[in-house]
Coordinates of C-alpha atoms in Angstrom, one line a residue:
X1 CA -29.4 -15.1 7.7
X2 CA -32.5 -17.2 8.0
X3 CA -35.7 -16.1 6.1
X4 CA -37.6 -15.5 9.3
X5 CA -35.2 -12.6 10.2
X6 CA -35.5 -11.1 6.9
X7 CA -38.8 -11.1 7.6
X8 CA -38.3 -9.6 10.6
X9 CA -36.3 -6.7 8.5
X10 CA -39.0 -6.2 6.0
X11 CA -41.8 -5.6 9.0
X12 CA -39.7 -3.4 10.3
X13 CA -39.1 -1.8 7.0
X14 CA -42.7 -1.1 6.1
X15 CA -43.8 0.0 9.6
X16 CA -41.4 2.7 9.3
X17 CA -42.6 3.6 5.8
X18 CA -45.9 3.4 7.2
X19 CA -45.3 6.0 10.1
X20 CA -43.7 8.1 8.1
X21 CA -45.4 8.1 5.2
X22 CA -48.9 9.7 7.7
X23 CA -46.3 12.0 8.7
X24 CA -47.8 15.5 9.0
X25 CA -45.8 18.4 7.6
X26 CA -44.6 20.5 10.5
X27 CA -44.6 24.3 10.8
X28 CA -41.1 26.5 10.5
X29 CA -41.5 27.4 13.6
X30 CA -38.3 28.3 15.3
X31 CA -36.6 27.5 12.0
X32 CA -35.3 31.4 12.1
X33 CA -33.0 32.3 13.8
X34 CA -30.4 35.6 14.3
X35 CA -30.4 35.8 10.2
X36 CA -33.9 36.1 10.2
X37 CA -34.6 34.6 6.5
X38 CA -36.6 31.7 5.5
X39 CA -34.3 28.3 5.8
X40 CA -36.5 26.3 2.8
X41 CA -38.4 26.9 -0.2
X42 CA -41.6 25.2 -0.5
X43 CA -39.8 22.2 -2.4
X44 CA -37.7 21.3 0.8
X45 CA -34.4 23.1 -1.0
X46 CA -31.8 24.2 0.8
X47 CA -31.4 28.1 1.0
X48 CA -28.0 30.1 2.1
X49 CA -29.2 31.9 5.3
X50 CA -27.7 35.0 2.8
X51 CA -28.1 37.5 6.5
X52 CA -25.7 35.1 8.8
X53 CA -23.9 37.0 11.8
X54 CA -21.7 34.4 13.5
X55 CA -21.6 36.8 16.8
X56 CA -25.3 37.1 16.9
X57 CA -25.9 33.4 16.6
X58 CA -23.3 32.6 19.1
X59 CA -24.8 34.5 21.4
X60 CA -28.3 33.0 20.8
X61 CA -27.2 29.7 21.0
X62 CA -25.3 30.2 24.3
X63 CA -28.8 31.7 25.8
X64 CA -30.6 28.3 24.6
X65 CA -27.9 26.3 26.6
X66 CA -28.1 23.0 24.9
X67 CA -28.1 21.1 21.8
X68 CA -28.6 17.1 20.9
X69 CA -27.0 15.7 18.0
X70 CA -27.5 12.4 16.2
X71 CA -25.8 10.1 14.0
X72 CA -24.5 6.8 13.2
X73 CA -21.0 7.0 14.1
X74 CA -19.8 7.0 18.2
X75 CA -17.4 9.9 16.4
X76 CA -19.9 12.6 17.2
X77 CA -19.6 12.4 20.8
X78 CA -16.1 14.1 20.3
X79 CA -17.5 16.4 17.7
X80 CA -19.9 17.3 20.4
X81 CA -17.2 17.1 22.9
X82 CA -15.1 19.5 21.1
X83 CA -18.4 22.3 20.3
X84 CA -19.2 22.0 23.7
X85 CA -15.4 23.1 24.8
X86 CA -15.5 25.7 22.5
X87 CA -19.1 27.7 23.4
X88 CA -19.7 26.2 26.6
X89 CA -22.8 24.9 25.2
X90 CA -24.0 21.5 26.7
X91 CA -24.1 18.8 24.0
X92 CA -24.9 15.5 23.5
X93 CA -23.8 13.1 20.8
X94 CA -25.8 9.8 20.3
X95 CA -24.9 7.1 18.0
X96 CA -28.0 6.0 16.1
X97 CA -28.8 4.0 13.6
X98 CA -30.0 5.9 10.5
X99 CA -33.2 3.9 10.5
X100 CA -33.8 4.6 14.1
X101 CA -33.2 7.9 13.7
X102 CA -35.4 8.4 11.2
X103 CA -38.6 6.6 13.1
X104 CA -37.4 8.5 16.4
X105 CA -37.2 12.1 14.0
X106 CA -40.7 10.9 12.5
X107 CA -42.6 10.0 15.5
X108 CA -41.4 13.2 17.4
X109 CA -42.4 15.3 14.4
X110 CA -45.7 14.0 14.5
X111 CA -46.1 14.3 18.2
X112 CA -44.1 18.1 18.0
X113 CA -42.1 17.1 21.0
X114 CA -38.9 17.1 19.2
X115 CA -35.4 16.0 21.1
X116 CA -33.2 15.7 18.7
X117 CA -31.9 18.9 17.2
X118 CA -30.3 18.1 14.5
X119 CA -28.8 15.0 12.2
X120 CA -25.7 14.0 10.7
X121 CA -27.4 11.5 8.4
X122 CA -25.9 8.8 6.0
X123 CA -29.3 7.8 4.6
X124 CA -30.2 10.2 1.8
X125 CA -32.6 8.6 -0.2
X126 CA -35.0 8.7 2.6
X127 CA -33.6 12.1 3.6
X128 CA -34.9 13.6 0.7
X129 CA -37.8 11.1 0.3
X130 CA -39.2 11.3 3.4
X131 CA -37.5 13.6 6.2
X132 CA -37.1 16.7 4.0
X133 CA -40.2 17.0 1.8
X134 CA -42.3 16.3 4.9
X135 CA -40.6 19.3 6.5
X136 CA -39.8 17.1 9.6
X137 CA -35.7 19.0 8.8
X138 CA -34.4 20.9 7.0
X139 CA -31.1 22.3 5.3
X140 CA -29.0 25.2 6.6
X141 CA -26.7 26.7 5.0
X142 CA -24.8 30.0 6.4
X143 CA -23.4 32.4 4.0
X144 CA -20.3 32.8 5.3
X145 CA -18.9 29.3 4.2
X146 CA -20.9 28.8 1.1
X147 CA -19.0 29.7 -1.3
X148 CA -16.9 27.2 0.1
X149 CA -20.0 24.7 -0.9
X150 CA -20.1 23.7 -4.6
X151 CA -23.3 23.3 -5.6
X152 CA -23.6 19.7 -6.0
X153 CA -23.1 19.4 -2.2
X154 CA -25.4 21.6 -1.0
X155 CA -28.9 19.6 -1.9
X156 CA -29.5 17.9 0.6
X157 CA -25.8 19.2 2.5
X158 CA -22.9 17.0 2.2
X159 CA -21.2 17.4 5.8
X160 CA -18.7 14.3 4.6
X161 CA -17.5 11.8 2.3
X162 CA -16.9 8.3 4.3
X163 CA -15.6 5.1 2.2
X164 CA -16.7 1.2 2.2
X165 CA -13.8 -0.5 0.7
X166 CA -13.1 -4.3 0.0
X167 CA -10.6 -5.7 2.3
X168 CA -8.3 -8.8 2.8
X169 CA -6.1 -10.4 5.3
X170 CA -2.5 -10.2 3.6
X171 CA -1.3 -12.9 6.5
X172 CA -3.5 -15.2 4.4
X173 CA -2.8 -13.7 1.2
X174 CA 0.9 -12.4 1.3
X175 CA 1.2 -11.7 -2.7
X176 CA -1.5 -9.4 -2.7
X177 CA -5.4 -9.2 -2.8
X178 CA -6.8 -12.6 -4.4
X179 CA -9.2 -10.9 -6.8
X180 CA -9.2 -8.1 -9.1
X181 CA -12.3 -7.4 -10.5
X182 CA -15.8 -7.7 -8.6
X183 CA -17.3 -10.0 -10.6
X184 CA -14.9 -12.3 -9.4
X185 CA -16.9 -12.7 -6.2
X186 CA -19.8 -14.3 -7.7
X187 CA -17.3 -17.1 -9.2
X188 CA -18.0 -20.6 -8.0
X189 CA -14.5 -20.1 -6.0
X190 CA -15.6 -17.3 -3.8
X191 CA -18.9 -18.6 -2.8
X192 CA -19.0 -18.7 1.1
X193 CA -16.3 -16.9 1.5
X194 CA -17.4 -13.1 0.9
X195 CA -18.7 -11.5 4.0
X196 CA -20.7 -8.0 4.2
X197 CA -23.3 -6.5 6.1
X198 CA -26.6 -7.7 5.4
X199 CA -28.0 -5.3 2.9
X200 CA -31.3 -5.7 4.7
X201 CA -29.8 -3.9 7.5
X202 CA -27.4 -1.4 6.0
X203 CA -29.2 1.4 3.6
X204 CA -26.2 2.7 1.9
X205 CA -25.2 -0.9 0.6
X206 CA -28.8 -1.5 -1.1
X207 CA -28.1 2.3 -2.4
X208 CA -24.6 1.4 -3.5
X209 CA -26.6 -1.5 -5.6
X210 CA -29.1 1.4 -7.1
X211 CA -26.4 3.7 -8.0
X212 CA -24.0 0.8 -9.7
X213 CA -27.0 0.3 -12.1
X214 CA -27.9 3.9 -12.3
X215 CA -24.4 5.8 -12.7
X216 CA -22.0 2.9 -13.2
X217 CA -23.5 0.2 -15.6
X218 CA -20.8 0.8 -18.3
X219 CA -18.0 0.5 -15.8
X220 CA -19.4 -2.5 -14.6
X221 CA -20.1 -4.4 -18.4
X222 CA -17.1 -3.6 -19.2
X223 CA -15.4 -5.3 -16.1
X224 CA -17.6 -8.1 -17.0
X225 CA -16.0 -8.2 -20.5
X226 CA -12.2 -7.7 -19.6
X227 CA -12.8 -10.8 -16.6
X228 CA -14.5 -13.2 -18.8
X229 CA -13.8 -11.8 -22.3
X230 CA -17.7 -12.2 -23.2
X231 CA -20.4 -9.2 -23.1
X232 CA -23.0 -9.6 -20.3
X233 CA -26.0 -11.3 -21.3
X234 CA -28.7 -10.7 -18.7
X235 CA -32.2 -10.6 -18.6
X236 CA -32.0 -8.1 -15.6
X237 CA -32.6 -4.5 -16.2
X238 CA -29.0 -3.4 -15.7
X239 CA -25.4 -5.1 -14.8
X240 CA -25.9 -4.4 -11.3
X241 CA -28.6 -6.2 -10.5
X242 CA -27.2 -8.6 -12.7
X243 CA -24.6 -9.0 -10.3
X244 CA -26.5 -8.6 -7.0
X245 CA -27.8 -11.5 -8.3
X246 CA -24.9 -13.5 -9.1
X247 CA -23.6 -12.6 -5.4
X248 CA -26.3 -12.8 -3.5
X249 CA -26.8 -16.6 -4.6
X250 CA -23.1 -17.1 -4.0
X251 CA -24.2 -17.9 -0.6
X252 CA -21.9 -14.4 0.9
X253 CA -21.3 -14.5 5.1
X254 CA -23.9 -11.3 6.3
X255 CA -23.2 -9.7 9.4
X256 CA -25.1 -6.8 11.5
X257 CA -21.8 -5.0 11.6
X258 CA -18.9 -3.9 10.2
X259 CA -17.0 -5.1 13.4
X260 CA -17.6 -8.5 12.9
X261 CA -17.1 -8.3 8.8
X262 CA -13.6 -7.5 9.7
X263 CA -13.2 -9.8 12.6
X264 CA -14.4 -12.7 10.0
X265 CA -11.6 -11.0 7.7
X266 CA -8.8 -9.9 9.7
X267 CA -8.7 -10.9 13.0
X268 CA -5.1 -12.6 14.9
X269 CA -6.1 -15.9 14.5
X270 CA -7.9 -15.7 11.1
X271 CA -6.7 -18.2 8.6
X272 CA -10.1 -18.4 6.1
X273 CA -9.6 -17.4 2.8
X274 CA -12.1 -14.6 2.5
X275 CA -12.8 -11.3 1.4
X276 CA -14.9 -8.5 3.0
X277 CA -16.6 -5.0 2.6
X278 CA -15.9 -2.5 5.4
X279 CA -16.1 1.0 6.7
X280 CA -12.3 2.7 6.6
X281 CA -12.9 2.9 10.2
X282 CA -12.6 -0.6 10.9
X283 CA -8.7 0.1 9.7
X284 CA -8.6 1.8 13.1
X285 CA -8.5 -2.0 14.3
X286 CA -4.9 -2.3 12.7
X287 CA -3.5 -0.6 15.8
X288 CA -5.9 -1.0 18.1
X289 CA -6.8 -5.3 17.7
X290 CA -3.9 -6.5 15.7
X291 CA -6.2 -7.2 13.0
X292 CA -4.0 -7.5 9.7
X293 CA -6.3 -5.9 6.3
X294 CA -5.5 -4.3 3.4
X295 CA -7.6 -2.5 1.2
X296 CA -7.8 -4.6 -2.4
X297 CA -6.4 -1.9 -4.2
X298 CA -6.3 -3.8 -7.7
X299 CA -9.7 -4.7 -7.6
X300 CA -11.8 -3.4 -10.7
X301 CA -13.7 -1.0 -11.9
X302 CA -13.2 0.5 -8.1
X303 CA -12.5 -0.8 -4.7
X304 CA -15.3 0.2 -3.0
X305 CA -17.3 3.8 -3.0
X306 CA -18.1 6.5 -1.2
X307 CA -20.9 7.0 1.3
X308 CA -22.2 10.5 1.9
X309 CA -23.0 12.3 5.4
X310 CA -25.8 15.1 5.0
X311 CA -26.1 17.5 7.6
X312 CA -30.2 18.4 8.8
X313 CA -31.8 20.6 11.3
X314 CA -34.8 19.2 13.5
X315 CA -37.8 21.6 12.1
X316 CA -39.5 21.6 15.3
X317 CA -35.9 22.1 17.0
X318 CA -36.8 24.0 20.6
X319 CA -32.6 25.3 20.1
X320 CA -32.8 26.1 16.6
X321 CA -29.6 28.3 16.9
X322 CA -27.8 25.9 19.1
X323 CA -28.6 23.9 16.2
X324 CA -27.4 26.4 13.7
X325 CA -24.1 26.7 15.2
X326 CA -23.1 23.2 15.3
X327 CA -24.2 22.7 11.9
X328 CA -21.3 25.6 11.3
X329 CA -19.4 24.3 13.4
X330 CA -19.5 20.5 11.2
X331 CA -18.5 22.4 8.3
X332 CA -15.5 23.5 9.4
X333 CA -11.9 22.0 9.5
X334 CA -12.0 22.1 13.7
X335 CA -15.6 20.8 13.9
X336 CA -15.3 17.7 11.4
X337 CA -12.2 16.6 12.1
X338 CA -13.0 14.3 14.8
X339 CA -14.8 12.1 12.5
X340 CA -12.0 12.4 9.6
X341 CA -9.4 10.4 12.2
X342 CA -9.6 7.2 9.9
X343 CA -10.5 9.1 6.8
X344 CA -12.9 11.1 4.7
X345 CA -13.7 14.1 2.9
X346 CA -15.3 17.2 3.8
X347 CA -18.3 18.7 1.7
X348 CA -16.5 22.1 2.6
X349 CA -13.6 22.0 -0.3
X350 CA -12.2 24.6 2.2
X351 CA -11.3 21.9 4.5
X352 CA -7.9 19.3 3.3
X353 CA -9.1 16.0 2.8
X354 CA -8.2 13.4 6.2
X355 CA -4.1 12.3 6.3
X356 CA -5.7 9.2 7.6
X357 CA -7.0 6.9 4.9
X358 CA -5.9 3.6 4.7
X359 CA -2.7 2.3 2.7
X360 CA -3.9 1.8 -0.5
X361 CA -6.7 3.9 -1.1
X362 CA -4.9 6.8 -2.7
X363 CA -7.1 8.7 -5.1
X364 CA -10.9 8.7 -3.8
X365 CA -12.0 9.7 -7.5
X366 CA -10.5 7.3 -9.1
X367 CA -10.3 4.2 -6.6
X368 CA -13.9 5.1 -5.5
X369 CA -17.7 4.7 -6.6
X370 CA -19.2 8.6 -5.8
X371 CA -23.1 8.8 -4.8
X372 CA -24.9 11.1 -7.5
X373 CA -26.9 13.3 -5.6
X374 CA -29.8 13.9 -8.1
X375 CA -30.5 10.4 -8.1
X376 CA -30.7 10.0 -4.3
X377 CA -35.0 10.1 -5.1
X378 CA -34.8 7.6 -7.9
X379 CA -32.7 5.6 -5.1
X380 CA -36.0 5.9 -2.4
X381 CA -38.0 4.7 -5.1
X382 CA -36.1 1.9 -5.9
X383 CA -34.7 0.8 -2.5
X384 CA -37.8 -1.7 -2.0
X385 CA -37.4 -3.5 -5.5
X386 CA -34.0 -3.5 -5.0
X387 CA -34.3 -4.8 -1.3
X388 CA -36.8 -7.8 -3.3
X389 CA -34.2 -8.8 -5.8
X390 CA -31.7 -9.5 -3.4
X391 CA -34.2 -11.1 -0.9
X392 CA -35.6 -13.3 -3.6
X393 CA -31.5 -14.5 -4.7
X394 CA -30.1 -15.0 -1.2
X395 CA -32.0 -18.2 -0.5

């Protein structure tokens, strides 16, 4: 990517910050609905709507007629397909990115002529940097599937568990994934030839970097170790910057998509040796293109990590109980399953985990990198120094 579009990124970056960051806080108006309680605390927490009625919301939400959902998958326009067969509610599903949705949420906030209703939304360090605190949404959560909830998924609301893993094209390399431990890719024999989307562009990947360094160093020094047999020596202020470093001076292919890091990977007629970080949804693209990947199922500490979905209600909603009800209707096994088709986990423990993963990726808690909640503030904080240090290495 030339420096002029990363510039491009990084104005586009800050004007968002900017606009959000005037952002006034919105009233809870039409935040209530049939359970009649309070939906936040002052702090932005999440609070279980403890005098849910199912009925009685049902039948509010049919009155309001409609509901508008977004997120960044083209999934939810069969969740919304499916809610709206079911209550005979109109709804519409738009696929958004998350930092569009965020800017559109923002501005409508501010201008209390709010459209969307609620979010599925895979960026939580500005979720609960920005969108929450500022009251522009806020967390629902009914009573009647909370204890279903643990606690750890319920600030902000984990609606699912998604995966990025690292894939390769076993046409090219028949005996198995050609690396085995990250660091690998920021050897002198991978340079060029490790695509991914441009961190720049992709929030949960400059996240994944802040929660390696955060909740992973060890795991990370000590892959260092067993690949090279030496202790890390760095100067930076954790292994995984360390090793943003190392990769993003290794010259690594960025893309705008996951669609064309696994055509650069995968597709028929691929015959580069190279080695890419995907959604598990691209495995879809097995069936549907042909496109021969595996997941690198040997590669150490883990082969990729998990990406969380948190579930938000517009503040300023004008069908807050239309809202409501698809939010319930998300945590359930019939209302999420649409977007589990190529794997995932639920944040309702009450609902089995997808049949559909990819060969390979077997045991999420061990194969996988998890998101620590608690941190997801420390993560806003960071994402601009972190965005820096790989801007400054990718030259």
């Amino acid at each position: 990517m030339t420096s002029r579009t990363h510039c491009l990124l990084a104005t586009g970056v800050l004007a968002t910050l900017a606009a959000v960051g005037c952002a006034p806080s919105t009233s809870t108006t039409g935040a209530n609905g049939p359970g009649g309680t309070s939906t936040e605390n002052a702090a932005g927490e999440p609070v279980i709507d403890k005098d849910f009625n199912l009925a009685a919301l049902t039948a509010a939400a049919k009155a309001e007629g409609t509901v508008t959902v977004y997120d960044s998958t083209g999934d939810i326009k069969k969740v919304a397909e499916a809610f709206q067969a079911k209550y005979g509610i109109k709804t519409t599903g738009v696929k958004s990115d998350v930092s569009d949705t965020l800017e559109k949420m923002t501005r409508e906030a501010q201008a209390k002529n709010v459209t969307i209703d609620l979010t599925l939304y895979e960026n939580g360090p500005t979720l609960v940097g920005q969108l929450l605190p500022q009251k522009t949404v806020y967390t629902w959560i009914p009573a009647d599937l909370a204890d279903q909830i643990p606690a750890e998924n319920r600030n902000p609301l984990l609606v699912l568990s998604k995966a990025n893993v690292w894939i390769y094209n076993p046409t090219v390399f028949p005996k198995g994934c050609p690396v085995d431990n990250l660091w690998d890719l920021t050897s002198a024999e991978w340079k060029g030839k490790v695509t991914l989307q441009d961190p720049l562009g992709k929030p949960n990947i400059v996240e994944w970097f802040n929660q390696m360094g955060s909740t992973y160093d060890a795991d990370l020094r000590a892959a260092y170790q067993a690949n090279s047999g030496q202790d890390l020596t760095t100067t930076e202020s954790s292994a995984a910057r360390e090793w943003v470093k190392q990769l993003a001076k290794n010259k690594p292919i960025l893309t705008s998509a996951d669609d064309d890091v696994s055509a650069a990977v995968a597709a028929p007629n691929q015959t580069e040796p190279r080695i890419g970080l995907v959604s598990i949804a691209k495995f879809r693209d097995v069936a549907g293109k042909g496109y021969k990947m595996k997941v690198c199922d040997t590669l150490k500490p883990y082969v990729g990590y998990q990406y969380p979905k948190f579930g938000a209600i517009a503040t300023g909603s004008k069908h807050p109980n239309a809202a409501k009800l698809l939010m319930h209707f998300v945590l359930t096994a019939e209302g999420i399953t649409p977007e589990m088709g190529s794997g995932g986990i639920s944040g309702n423990t009450a609902v089995p985990p997808s049949s559909n993963n990819p060969p390979g990726l077997t045991d999420w808690s061990k194969q996988l990198m998890k998101f620590d909640s608690s941190k997801l503030l420390s993560d806003f904080r960071e994402a601009q120094s972190m965005q820096d240090h790989w801007r400054l290495n990718h030259r």
